Short mmCIF file of C-alpha atoms in Angstrom, two decimals:
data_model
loop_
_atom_site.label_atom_id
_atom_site.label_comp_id
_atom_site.label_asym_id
_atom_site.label_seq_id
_atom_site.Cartn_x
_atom_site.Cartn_y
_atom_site.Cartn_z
CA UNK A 1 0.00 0.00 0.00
CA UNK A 2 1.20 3.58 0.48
CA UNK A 3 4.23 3.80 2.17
CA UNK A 4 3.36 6.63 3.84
CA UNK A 5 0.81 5.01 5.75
CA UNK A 6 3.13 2.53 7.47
CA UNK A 7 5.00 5.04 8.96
CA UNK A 8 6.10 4.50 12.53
CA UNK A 9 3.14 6.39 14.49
CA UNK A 10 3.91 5.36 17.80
CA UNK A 11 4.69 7.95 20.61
CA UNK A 12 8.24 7.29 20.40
CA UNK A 13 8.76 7.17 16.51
CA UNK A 14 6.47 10.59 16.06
CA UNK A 15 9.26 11.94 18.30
CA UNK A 16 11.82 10.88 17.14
CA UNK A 17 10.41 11.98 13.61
CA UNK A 18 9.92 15.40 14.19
CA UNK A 19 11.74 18.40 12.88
CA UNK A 20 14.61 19.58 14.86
CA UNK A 21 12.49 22.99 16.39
CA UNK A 22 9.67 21.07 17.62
CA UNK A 23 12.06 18.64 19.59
CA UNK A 24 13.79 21.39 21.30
CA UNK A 25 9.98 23.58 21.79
CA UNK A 26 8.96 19.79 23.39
CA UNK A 27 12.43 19.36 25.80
CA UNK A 28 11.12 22.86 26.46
CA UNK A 29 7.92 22.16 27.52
CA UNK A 30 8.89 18.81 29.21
CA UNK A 31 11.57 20.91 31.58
CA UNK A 32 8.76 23.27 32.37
CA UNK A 33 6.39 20.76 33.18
CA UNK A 34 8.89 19.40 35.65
CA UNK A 35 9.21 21.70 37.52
CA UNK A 36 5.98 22.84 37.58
CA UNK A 37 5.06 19.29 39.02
CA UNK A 38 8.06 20.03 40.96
CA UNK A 39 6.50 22.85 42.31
CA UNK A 40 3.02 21.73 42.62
CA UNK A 41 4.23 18.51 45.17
CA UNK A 42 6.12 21.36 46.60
CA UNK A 43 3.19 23.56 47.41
CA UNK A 44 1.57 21.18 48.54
CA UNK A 45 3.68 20.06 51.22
CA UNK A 46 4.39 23.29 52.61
CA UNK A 47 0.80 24.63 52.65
CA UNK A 48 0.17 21.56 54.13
CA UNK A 49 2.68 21.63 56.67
CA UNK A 50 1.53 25.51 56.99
CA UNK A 51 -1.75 25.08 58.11
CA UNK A 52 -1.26 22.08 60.34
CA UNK A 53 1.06 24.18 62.25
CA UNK A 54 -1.23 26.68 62.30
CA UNK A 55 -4.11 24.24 63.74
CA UNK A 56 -1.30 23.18 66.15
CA UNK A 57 -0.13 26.91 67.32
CA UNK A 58 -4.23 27.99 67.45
CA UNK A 59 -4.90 24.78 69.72
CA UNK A 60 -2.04 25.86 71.90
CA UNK A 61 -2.78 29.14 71.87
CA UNK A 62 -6.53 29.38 72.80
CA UNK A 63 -5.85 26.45 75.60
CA UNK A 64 -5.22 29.12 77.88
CA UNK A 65 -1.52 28.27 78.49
CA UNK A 66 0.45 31.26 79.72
CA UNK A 67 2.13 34.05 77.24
CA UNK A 68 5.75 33.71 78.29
CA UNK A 69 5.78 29.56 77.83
CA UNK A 70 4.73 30.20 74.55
CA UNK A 71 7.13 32.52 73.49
CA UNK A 72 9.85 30.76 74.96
CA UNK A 73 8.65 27.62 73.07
CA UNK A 74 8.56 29.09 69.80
CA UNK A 75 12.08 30.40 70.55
CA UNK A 76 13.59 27.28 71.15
CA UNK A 77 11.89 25.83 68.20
CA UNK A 78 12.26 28.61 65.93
CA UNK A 79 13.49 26.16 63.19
CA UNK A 80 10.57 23.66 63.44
CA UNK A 81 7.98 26.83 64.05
CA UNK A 82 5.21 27.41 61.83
CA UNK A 83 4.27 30.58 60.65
CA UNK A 84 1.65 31.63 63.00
CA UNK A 85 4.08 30.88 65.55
CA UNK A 86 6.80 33.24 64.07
CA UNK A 87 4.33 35.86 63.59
CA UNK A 88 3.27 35.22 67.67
CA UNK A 89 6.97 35.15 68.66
CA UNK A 90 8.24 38.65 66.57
CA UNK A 91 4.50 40.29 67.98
CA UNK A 92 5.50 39.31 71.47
CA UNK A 93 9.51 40.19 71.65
CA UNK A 94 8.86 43.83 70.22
CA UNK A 95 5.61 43.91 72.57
CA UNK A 96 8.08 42.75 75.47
CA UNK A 97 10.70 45.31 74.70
CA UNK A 98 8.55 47.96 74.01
CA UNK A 99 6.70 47.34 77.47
CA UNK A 100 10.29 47.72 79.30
CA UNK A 101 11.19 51.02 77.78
CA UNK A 102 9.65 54.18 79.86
CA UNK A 103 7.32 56.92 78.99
CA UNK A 104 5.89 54.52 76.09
CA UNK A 105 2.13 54.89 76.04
CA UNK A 106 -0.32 52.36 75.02
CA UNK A 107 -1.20 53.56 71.71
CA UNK A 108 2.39 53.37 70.70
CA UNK A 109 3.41 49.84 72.47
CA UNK A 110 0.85 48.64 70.03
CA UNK A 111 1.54 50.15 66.94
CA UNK A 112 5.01 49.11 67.38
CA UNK A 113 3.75 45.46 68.48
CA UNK A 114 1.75 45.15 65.50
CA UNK A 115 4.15 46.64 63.20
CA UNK A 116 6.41 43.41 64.12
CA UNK A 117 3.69 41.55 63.62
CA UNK A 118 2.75 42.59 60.07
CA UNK A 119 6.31 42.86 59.01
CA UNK A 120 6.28 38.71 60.17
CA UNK A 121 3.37 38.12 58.03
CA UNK A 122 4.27 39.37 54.93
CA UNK A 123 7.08 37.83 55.16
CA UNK A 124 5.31 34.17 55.48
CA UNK A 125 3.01 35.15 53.02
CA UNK A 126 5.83 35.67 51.09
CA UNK A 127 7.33 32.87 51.36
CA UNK A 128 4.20 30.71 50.87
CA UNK A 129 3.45 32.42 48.17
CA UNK A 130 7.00 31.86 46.34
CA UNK A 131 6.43 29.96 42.92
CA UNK A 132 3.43 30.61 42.42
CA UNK A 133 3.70 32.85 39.92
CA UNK A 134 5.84 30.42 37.89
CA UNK A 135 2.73 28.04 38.15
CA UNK A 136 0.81 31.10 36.65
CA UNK A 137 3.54 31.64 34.13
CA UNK A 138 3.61 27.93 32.71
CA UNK A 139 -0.43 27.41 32.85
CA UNK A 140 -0.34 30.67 30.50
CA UNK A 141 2.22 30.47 28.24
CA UNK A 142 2.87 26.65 27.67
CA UNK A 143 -0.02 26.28 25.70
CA UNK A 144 1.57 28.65 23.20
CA UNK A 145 4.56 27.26 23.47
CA UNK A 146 2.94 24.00 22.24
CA UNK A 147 1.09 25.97 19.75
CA UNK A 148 4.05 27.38 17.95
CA UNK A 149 5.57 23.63 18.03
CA UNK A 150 2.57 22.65 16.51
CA UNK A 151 2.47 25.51 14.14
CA UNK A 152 5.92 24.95 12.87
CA UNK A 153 5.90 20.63 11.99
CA UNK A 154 2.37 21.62 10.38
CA UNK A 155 4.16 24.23 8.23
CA UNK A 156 7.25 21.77 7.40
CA UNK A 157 4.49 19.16 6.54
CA UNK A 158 2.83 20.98 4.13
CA UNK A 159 6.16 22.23 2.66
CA UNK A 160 6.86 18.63 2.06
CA UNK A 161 3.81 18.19 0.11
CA UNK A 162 4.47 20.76 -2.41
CA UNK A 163 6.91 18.23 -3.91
CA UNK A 164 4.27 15.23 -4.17
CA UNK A 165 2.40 15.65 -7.48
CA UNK A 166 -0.73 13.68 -5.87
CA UNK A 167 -1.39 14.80 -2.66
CA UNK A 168 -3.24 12.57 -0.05
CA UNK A 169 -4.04 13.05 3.18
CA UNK A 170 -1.87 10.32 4.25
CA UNK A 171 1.02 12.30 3.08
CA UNK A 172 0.06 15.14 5.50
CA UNK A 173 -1.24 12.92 8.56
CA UNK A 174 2.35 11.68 10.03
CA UNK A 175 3.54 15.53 10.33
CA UNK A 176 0.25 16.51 11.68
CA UNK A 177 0.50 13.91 14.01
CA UNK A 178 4.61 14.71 15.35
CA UNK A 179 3.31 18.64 15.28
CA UNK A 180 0.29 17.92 17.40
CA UNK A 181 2.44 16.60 20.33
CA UNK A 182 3.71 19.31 20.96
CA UNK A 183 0.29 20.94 21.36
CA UNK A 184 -0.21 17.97 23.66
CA UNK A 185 2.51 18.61 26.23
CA UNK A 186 2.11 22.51 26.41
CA UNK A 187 -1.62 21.47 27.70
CA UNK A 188 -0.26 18.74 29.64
CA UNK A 189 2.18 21.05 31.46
CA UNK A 190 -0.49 23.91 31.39
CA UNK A 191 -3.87 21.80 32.81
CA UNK A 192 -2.41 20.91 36.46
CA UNK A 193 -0.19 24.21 36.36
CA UNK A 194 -3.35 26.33 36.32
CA UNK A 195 -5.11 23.78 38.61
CA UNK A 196 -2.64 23.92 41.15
CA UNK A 197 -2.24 27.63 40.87
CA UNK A 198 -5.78 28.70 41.34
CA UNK A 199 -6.05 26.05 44.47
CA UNK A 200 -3.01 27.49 45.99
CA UNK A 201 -3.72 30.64 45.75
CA UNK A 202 -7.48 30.00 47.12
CA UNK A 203 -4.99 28.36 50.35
CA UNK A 204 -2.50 31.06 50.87
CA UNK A 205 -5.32 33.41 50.75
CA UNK A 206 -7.64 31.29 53.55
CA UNK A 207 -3.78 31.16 55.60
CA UNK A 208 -3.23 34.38 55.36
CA UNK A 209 -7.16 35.72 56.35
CA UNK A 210 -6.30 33.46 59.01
CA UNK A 211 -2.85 35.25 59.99
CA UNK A 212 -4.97 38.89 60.05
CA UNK A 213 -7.54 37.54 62.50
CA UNK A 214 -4.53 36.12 64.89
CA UNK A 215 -3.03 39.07 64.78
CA UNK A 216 -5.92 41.08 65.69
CA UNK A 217 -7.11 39.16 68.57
CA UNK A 218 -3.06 38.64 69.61
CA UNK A 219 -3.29 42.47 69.44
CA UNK A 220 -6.56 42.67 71.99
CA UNK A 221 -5.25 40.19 74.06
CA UNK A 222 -1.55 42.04 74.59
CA UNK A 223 -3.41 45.63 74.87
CA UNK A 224 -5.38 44.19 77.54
CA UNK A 225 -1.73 43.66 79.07
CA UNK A 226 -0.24 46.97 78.88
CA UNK A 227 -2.84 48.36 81.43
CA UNK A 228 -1.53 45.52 83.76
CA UNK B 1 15.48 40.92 62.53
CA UNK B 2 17.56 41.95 59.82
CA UNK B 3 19.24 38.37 59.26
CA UNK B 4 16.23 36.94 58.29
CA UNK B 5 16.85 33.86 56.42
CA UNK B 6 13.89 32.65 54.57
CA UNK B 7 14.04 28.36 55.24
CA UNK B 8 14.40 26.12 52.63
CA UNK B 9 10.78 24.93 51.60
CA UNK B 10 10.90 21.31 53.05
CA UNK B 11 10.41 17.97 50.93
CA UNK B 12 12.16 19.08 47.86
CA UNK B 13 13.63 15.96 47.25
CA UNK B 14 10.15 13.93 48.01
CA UNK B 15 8.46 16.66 45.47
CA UNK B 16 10.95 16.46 42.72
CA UNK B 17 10.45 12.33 42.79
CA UNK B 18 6.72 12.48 42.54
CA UNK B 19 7.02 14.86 39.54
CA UNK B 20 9.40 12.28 38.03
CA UNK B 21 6.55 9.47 38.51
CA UNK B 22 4.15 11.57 37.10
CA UNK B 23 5.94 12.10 34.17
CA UNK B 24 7.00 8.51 33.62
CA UNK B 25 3.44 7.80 34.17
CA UNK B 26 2.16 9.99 31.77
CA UNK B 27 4.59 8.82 29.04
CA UNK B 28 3.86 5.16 29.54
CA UNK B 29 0.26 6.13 29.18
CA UNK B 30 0.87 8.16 25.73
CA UNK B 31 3.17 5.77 24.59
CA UNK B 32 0.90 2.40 25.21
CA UNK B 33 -2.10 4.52 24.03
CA UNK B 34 -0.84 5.86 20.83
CA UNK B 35 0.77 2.61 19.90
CA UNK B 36 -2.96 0.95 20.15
CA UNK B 37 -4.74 3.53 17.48
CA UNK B 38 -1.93 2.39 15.05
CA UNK B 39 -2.92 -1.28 15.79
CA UNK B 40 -6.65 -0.37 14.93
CA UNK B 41 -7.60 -2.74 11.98
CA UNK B 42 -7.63 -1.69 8.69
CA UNK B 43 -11.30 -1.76 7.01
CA UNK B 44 -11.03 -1.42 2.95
CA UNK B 45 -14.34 -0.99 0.93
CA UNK B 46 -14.09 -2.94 -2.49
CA UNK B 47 -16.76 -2.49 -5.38
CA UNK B 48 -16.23 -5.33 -7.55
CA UNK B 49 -17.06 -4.71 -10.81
CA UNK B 50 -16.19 -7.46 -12.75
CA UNK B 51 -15.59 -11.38 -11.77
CA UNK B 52 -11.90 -12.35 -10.84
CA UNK B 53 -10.05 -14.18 -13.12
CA UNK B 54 -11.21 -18.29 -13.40
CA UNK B 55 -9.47 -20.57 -11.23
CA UNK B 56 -6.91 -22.20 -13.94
CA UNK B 57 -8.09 -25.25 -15.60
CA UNK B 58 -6.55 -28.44 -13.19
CA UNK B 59 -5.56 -29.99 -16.39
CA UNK B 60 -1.28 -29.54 -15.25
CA UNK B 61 -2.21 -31.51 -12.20
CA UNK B 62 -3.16 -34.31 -13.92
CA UNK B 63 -0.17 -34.45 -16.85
CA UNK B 64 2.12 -34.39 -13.42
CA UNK B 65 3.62 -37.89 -13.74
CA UNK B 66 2.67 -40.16 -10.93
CA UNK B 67 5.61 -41.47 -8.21
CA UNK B 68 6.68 -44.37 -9.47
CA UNK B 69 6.21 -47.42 -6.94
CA UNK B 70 9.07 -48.71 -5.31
CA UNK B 71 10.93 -50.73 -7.22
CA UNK B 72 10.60 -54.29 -5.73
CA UNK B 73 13.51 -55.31 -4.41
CA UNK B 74 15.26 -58.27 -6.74
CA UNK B 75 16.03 -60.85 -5.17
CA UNK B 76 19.72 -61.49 -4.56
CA UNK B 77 20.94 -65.29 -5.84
CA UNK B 78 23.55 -66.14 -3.74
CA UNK B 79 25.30 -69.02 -4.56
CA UNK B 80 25.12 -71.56 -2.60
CA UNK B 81 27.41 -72.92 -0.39
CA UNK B 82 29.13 -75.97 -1.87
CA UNK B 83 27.73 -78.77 -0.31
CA UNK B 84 30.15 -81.17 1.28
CA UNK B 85 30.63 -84.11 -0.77
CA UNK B 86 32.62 -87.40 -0.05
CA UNK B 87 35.94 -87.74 -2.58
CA UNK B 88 34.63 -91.08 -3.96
CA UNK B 89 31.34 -90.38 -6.11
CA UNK B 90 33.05 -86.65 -6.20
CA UNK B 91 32.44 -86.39 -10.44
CA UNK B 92 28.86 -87.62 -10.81
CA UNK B 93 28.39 -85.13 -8.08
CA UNK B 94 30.01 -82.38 -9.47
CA UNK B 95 27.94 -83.09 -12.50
CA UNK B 96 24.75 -82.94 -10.38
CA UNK B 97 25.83 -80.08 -8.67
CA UNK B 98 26.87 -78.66 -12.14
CA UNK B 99 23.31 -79.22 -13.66
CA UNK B 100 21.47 -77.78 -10.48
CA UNK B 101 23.23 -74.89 -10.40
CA UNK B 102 22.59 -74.22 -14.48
CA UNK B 103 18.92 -74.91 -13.47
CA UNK B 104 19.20 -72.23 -10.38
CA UNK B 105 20.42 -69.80 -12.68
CA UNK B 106 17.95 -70.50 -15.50
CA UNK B 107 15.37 -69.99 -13.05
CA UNK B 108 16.72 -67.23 -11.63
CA UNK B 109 16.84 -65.26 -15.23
CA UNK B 110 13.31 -65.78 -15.87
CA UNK B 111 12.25 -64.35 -12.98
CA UNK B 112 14.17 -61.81 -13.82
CA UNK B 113 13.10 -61.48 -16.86
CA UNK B 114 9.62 -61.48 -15.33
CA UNK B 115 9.84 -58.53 -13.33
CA UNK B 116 11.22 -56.47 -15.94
CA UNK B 117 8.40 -57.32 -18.29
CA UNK B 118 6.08 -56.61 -15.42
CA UNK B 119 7.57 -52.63 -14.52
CA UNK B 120 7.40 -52.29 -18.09
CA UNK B 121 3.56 -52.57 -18.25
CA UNK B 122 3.18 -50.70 -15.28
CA UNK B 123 5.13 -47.59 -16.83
CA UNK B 124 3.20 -48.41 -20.11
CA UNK B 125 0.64 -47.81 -18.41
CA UNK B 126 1.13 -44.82 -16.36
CA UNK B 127 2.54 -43.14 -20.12
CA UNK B 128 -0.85 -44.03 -21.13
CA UNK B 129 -2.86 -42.06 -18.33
CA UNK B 130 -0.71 -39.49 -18.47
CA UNK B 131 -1.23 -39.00 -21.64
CA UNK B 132 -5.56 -39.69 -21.81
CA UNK B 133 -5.59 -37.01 -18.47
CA UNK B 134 -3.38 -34.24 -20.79
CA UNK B 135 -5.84 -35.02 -24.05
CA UNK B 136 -8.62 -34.81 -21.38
CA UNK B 137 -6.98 -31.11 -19.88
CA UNK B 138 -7.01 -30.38 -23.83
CA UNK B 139 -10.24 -30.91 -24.16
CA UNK B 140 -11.72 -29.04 -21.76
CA UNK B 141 -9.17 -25.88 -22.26
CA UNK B 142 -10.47 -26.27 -25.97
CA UNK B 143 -14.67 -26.00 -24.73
CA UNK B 144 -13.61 -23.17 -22.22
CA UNK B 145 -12.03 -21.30 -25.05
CA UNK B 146 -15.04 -22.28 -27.00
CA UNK B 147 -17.26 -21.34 -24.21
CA UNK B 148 -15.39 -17.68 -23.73
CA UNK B 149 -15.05 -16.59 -27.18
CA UNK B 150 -19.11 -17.53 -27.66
CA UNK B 151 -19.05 -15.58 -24.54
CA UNK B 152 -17.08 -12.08 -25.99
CA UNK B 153 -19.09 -12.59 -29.07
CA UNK B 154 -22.42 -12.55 -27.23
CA UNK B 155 -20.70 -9.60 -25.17
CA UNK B 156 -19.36 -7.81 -27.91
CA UNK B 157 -23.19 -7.75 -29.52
CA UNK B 158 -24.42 -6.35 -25.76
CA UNK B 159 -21.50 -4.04 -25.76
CA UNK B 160 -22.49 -2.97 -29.55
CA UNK B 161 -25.99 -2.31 -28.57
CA UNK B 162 -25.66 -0.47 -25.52
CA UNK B 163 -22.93 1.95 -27.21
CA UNK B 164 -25.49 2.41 -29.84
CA UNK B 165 -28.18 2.67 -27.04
CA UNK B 166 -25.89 5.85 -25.39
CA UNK B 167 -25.41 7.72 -28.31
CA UNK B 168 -28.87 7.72 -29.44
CA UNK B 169 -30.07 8.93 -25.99
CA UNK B 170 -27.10 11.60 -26.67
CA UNK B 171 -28.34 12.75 -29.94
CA UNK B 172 -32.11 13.08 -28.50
CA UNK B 173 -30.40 15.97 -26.85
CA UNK B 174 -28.09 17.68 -29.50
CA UNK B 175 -29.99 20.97 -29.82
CA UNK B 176 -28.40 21.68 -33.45
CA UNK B 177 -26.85 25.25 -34.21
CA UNK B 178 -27.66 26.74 -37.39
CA UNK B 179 -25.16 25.87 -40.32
CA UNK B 180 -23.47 23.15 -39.44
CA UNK B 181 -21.57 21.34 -41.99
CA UNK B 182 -23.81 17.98 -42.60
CA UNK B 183 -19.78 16.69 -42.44
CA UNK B 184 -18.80 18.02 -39.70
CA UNK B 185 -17.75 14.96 -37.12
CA UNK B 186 -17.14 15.76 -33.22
CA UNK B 187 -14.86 12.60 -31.79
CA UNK B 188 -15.56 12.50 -27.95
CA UNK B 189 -13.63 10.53 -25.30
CA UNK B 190 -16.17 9.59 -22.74
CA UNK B 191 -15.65 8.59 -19.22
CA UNK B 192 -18.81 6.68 -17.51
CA UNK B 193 -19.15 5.69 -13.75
CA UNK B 194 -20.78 2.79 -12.74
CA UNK B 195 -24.33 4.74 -11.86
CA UNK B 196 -24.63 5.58 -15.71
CA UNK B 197 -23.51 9.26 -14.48
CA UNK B 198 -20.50 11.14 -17.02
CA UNK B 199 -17.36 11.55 -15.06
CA UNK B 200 -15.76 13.45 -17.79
CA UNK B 201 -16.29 14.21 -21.71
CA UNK B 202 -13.32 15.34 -23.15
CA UNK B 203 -12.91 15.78 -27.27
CA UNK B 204 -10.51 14.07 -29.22
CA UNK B 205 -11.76 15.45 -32.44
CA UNK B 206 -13.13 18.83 -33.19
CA UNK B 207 -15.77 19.07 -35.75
CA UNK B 208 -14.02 22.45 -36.84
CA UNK B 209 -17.33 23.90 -35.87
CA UNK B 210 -17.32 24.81 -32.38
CA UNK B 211 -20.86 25.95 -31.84
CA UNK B 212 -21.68 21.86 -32.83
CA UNK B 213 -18.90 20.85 -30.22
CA UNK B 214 -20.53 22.49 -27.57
CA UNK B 215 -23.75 21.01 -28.26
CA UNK B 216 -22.54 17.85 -28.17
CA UNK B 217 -20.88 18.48 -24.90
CA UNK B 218 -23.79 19.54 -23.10
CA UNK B 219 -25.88 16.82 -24.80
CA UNK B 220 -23.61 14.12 -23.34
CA UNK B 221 -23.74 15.92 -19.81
CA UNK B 222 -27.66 16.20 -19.99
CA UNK B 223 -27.58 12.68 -21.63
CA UNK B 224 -27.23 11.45 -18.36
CA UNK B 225 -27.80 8.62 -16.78
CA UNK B 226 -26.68 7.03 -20.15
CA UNK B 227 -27.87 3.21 -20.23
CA UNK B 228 -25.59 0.86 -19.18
CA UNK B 229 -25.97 -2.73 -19.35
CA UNK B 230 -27.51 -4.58 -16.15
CA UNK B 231 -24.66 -6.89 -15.60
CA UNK B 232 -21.68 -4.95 -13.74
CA UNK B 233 -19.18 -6.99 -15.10
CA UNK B 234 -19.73 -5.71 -18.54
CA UNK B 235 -19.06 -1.91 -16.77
CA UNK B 236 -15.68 -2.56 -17.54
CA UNK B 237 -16.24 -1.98 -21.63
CA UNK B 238 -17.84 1.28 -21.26
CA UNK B 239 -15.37 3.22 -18.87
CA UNK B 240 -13.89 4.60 -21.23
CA UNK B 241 -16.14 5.30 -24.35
CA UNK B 242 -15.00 6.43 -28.01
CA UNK B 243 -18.20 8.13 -29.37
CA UNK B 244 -18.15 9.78 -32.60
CA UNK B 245 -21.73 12.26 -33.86
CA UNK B 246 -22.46 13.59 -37.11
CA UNK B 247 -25.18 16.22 -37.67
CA UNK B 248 -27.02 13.61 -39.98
CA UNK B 249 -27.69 11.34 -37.90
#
């Protein structure tokens, strides 16, 4: 029959048929959809891990266990420390300093108290938030990527078929075929990329409202102490 | 706290492994997957339209010399031992012995003899069916033949009469033009599909009159469906059609 037809269309052969470009825009896409797997399982943990700690430093924290334990628990384990924790212990050394200096009135103990606090915060917002952006980046621009991969082995396919005098479809199809992989991986990389961002950045966000409302009643609580 | 140090996100290691699977994973998948389309069988549509070619006449099978039967084995004549014989009566013995063995031998040589006599019937006779089974293979190539060119001739006629058939039914619709030669003679080539329907009308010979050239175009295009015989096997003589029209007719 036509040769054409028995071309090698597995997954393999259809890579290792295609033009030079669209290998290098697929080693593209496949390094960027490692890492933003990479990323993703790395998220995951760490939000994770966030917002047990957080569960863990609430439960502690509302069991009515004195001020000073805490803070000199979450020094000790300021490596192991979660971020609520961190935000508690930077709220409560500036409170604690602040408190020991003289002629330092309420209003200003707690602006400077909260001040720590905030400066904490953003920081582990930061930090949670770190990546994400690169999820954001792939889950837009891969499927271009793909696109242009797939552009390009559909333009060298049909510049091969300006030399066949009969042209069949089956003279088209293999290039087609190679070009549309690379489609294929841009959406592969882009699908959980965009997924993962969006769900992330629904968790930092739920994290951090829950930072703000720690802080606030952490502020109420200290202020209560100042008149002490 | 100026010396901030932001930690190291924990379970990089753990997360870069899991992306690994995940790719692996998905590869296997597309590779497995892909490879099964490919393996998707192959359907073909086939119109016949017109019998495959007659099994060839057995006759060659039968012309095909039959293995000969084994040869039977002749049987060796050994001679046989000298019998012992006492010294006394030794010469009227020897003549005995003498006579025997001439008799042995005699014997022996007919058999022979026999034998050969008897293959050469046998192959005699296997000459002889070979040769009735080729005269019979002869025979019957000779009735096919028969039997085919009756057959052309009978198709030929068909073929004759359906041709003339189409180019009537083309001529009902020649819408003359004024002054055309009564000479003038347009030579199409003809194309037909199988429905009756004109693939393509192409002319081989102008009329020199182009006005009648057209008409005869569009007469073989409105022509259509031009008759075809029933049998699809005869399709095969009107693919391609050779019509010629004259004005006159």
């Amino acid at each position: 029959m036509n040769p054409t037809v028995s071309q090698d269309l597995s997954f393999i052969g259809m890579l290792a048929n295609a033009s030079v470009l669209v290998q290098l825009v697929m080693a593209l896409l496949l390094v960027l959809s490692f890492l933003s797997w990479w990323y993703i399982f790395l998220k995951m943990f760490s939000i994770k891990r966030a917002a047990r700690q957080s569960d863990q430093f609430e439960k502690d924290f509302w069991s009515g266990s004195d001020l000073n334990e805490l803070f000199q628990g979450a020094v000790n384990a300021r490596h192991t420390a979660g971020s609520l924790e961190r935000i508690f212990e930077a709220g409560f050394r500036e409170f604690a300093k602040l408190k020991r200096q003289p002629g330092m009135d309420v209003q200003a103990v707690m602006d400077g108290t909260r001040r720590a606090m905030r400066a904490t915060y953003q920081r582990e917002v930061d930090q949670l938030e770190s990546h994400l952006s690169f999820l954001a980046t792939v889950g837009s621009v891969s499927p271009y990527i793909g696109l242009f991969g797939t552009v390009w082995g559909i333009m060298n396919s049909f510049r091969g078929l300006s030399n066949v005098v009969q042209a069949t479809i089956a003279h088209v199809a293999p290039g087609i075929a190679e070009a549309l992989i690379a489609t294929a991986m841009g959406l592969f990389a882009a699908i959980p990329a965009v997924i993962a961002y969006n769900r992330f950045a629904y968790d930092i966000n739920r994290l951090a409202t829950r930072f703000d409302s720690f802080m606030e009643e952490f502020s109420n609580i200290l202020q209560r102490q100042v008149n002490l | 706290m100026a010396a901030y140090a932001a930690p190291r996100e924990p379970g990089r290691v753990p997360a870069a492994v899991l992306a690994g699977v995940v790719h692996i994973l998905f590869f296997i998948f597309l590779t497995f997957s892909v490879s099964w389309k490919t393996r998707a069988p192959e359907t073909m549509v086939v119109d016949l339209w017109s019998a495959p070619p007659s099994a060839p006449v057995a006759a060659p099978a039968a012309t095909e010399p039959r293995p000969a039967p084994a040869r039977p084995v002749e049987p060796e004549v050994k001679p046989q031992p000298r019998p012992e014989t006492p010294k006394a009566d030794i010469e009227l013995k020897e003549k005995e012995r003498l006579k025997k063995e001439e008799q042995k031998r005699q014997e022996a040589e007919k058999r022979r003899l026999d034998e050969k006599k008897a293959q050469e019937a046998l192959r005699q006779q296997q000459l002889r069916e070979a040769q009735e089974a080729s005269r019979i293979a002869q025979e019957q190539e000779r009735v096919a033949r028969e039997m085919q060119a009756r057959r052309a001739a009978e198709q030929s006629r068909v073929v004759e009469d359906y041709k003339a058939r189409i180019k009537a039914k083309i001529q009902r619709f020649i819408v003359l033009p004024p002054d055309v030669p009564p000479a003038a003679q347009a030579e199409f080539d003809v194309v037909l599909l199988p429905s009756g329907d004109v693939l393509g009308a192409r002319i081989k010979r102008s009329s020199n009159h182009k006005a009648y050239d057209d008409a005869v175009e569009r007469a073989i295009y409105k022509a259509q469906p031009l008759p075809l015989p029933p049998d699809p096997a005869m399709f095969r003589d009107f693919r391609e059609l050779n019509l010629r029209f004259r004005p006159a007719e």
